[in-house]
mmCIF file of C-alpha atoms in Angstrom:
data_model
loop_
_atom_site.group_PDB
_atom_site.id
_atom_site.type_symbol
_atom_site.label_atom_id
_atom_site.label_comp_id
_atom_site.label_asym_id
_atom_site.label_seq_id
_atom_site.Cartn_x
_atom_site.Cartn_y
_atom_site.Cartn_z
ATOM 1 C CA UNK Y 1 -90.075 -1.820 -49.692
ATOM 2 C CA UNK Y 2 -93.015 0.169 -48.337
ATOM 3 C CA UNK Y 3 -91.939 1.813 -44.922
ATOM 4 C CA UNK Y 4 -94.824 4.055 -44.209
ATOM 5 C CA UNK Y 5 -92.317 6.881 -42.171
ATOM 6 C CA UNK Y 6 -90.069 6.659 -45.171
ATOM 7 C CA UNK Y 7 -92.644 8.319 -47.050
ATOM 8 C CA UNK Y 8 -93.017 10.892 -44.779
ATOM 9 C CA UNK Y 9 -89.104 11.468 -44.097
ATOM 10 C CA UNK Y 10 -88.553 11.451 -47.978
ATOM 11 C CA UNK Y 11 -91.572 14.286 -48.741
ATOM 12 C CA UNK Y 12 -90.339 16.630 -45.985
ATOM 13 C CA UNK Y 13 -86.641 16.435 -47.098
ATOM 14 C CA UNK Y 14 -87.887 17.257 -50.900
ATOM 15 C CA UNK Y 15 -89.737 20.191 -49.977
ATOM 16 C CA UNK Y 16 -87.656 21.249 -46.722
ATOM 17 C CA UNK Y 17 -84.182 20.823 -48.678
ATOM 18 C CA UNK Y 18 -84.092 24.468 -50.168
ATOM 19 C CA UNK Y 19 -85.713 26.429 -47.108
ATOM 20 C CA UNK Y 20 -82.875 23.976 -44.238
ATOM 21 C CA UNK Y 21 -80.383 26.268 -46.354
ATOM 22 C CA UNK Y 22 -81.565 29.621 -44.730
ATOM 23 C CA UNK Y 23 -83.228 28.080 -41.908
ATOM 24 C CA UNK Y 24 -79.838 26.838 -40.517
ATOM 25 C CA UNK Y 25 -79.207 30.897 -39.497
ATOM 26 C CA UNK Y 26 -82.289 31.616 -38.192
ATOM 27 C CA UNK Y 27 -82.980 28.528 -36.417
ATOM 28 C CA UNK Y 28 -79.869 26.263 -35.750
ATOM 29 C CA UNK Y 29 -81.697 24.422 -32.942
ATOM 30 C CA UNK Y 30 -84.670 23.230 -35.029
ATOM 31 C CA UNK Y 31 -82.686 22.306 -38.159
ATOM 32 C CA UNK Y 32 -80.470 20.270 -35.526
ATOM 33 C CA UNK Y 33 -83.617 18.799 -34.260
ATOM 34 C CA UNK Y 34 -84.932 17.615 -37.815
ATOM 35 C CA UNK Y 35 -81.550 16.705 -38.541
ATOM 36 C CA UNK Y 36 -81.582 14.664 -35.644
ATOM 37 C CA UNK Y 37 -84.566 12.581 -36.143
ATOM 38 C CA UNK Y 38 -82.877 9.712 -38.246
ATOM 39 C CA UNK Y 39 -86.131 7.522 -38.079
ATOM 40 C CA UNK Y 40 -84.974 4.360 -40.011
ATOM 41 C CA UNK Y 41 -82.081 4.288 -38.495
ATOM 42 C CA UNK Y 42 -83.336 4.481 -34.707
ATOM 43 C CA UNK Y 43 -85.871 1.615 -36.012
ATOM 44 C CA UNK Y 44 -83.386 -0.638 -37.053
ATOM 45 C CA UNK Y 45 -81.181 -0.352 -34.164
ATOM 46 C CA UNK Y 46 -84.390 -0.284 -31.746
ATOM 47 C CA UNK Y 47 -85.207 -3.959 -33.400
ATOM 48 C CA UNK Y 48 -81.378 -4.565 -33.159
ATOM 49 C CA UNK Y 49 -81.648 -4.133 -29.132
ATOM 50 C CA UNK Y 50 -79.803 -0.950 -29.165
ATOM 51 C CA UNK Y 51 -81.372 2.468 -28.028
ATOM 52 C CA UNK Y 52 -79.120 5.476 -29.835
ATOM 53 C CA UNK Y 53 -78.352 7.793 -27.224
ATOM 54 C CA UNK Y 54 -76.651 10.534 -29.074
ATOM 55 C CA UNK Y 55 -73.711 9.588 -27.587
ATOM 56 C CA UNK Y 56 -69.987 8.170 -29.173
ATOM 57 C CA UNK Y 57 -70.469 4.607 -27.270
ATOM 58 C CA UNK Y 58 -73.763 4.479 -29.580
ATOM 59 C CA UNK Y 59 -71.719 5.211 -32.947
ATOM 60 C CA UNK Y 60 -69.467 2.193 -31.322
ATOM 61 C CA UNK Y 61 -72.133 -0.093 -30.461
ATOM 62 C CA UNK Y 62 -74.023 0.836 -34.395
ATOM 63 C CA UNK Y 63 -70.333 -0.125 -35.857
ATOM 64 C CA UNK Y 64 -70.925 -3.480 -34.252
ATOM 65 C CA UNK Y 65 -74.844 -3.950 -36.340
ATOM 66 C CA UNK Y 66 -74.280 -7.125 -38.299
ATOM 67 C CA UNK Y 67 -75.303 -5.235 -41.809
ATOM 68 C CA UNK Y 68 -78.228 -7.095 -42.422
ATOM 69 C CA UNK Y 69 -80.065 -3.636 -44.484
ATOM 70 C CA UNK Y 70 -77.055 -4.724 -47.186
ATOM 71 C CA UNK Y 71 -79.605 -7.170 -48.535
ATOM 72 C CA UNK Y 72 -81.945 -4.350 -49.392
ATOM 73 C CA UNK Y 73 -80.649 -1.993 -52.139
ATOM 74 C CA UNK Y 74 -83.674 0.025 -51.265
ATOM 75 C CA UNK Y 75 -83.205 0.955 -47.771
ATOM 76 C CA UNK Y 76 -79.204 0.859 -47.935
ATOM 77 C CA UNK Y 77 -79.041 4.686 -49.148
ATOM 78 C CA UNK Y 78 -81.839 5.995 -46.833
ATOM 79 C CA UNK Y 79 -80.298 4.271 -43.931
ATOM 80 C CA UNK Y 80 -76.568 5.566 -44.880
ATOM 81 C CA UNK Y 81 -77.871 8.799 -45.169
ATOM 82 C CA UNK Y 82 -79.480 8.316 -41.580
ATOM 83 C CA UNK Y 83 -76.027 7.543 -40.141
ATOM 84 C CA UNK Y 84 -74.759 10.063 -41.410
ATOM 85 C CA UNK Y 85 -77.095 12.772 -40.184
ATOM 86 C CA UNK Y 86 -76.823 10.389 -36.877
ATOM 87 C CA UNK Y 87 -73.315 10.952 -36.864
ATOM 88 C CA UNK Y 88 -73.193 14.426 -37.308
ATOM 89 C CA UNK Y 89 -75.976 15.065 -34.407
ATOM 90 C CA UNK Y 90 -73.305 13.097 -31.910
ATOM 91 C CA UNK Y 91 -70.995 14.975 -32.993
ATOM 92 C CA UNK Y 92 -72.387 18.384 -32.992
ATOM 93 C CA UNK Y 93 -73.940 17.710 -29.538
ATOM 94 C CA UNK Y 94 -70.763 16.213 -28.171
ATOM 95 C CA UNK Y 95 -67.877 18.073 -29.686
ATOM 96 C CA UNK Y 96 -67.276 21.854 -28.537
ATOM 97 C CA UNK Y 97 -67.777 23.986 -31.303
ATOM 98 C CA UNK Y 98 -69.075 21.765 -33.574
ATOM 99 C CA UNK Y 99 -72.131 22.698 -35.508
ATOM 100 C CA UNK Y 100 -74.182 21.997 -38.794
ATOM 101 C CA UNK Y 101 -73.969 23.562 -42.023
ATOM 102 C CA UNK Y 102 -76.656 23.521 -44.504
ATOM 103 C CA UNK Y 103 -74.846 23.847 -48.160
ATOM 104 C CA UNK Y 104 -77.233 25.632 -51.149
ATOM 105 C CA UNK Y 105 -79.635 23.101 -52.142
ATOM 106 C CA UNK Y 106 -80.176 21.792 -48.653
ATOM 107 C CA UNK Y 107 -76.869 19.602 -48.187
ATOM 108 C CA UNK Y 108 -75.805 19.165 -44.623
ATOM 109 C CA UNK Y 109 -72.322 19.325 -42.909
ATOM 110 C CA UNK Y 110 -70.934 19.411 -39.653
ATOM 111 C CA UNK Y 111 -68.496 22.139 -39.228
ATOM 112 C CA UNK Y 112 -65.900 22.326 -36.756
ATOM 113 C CA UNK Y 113 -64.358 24.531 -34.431
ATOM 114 C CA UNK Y 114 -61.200 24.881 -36.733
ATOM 115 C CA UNK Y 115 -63.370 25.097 -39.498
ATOM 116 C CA UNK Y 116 -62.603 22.180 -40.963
ATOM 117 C CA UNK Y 117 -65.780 20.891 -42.793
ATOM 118 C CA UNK Y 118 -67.153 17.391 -42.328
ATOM 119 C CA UNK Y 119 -69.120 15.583 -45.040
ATOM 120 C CA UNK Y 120 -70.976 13.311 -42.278
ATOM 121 C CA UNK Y 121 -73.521 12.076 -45.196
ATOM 122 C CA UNK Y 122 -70.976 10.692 -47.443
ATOM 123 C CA UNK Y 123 -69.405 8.629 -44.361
ATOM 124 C CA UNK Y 124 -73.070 7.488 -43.401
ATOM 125 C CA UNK Y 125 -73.392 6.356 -47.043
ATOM 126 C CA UNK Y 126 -70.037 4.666 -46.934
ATOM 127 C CA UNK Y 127 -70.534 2.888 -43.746
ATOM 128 C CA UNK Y 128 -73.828 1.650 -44.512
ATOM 129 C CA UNK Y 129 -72.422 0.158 -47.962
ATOM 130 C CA UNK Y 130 -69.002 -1.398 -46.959
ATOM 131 C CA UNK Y 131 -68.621 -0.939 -42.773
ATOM 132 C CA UNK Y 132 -65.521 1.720 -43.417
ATOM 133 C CA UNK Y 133 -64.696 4.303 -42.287
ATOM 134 C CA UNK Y 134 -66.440 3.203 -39.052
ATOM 135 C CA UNK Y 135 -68.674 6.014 -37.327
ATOM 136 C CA UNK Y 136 -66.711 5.743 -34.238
ATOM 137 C CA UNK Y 137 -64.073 6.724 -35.978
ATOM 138 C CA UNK Y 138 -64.952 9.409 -37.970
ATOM 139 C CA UNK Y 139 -66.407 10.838 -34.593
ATOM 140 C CA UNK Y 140 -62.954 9.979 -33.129
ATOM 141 C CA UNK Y 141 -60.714 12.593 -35.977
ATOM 142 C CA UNK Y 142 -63.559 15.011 -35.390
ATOM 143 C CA UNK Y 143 -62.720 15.266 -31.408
ATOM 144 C CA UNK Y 144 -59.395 15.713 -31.868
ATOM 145 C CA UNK Y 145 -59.555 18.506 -34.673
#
């Protein structure tokens, strides 16, 4: 499948993935704001009808998507991980004291006030591939912690 942003997307996470590590200190806005981008994911909800807001009703209204990127083992991983780093930006800008954390070797979580760490990928990648847990309610355990 040949989705010309894809290529883009996919060259700036190989090369940014080691510098988003230390960048996360120095510049937690703009590592929130390439974290935030989730390009495939805003395109297939945009052709869906539904405009993500950054806001839990939009991790609702995704959790309704009839699955239809199931039938493309290609794009299913790229547009879990896009949930995932969607999730994690509705969470971070939603939830007090929420914020992301860039592992070593460029892997990003959403930590939490308590300090409880959230692996927001992983549920993206899970949702994407079988519909649970749903992102509302992953969002849901993370306000209440």
């Amino acid at each position: 499948m040949n989705i010309p942003f894809l290529d883009n997307w996919r060259r700036r996470r190989g090369e940014a993935g080691q510098e988003l590590a230390s960048a996360a200190g120095d510049d937690p806005a703009g590592v929130a704001e390439l974290l935030s981008e989730c390009e495939l994911l805003r395109a297939r909800a945009t052709r869906e009808g539904l405009e993500l807001d950054d806001s839990p009703a939009s991790l609702e209204a995704l959790d309704q998507l009839p699955p239809r990127w199931r039938d493309d083992p290609e794009e299913l991983p790229w547009l879990g991980n896009d949930a995932g780093l969607y999730l994690g930006t509705v969470i971070v800008r939603t939830v007090p004291g929420a914020r992301w954390r860039i592992w070593p070797g460029g892997h990003p979580v959403v930590c939490l006030a308590s300090g409880r760490e959230l692996p927001v990928v992983e549920a993206g990648l899970d949702w994407a591939a079988t519909g649970a847990p749903e992102l509302s309610q992953v969002y849901a355990e993370a306000a209440e912690a």
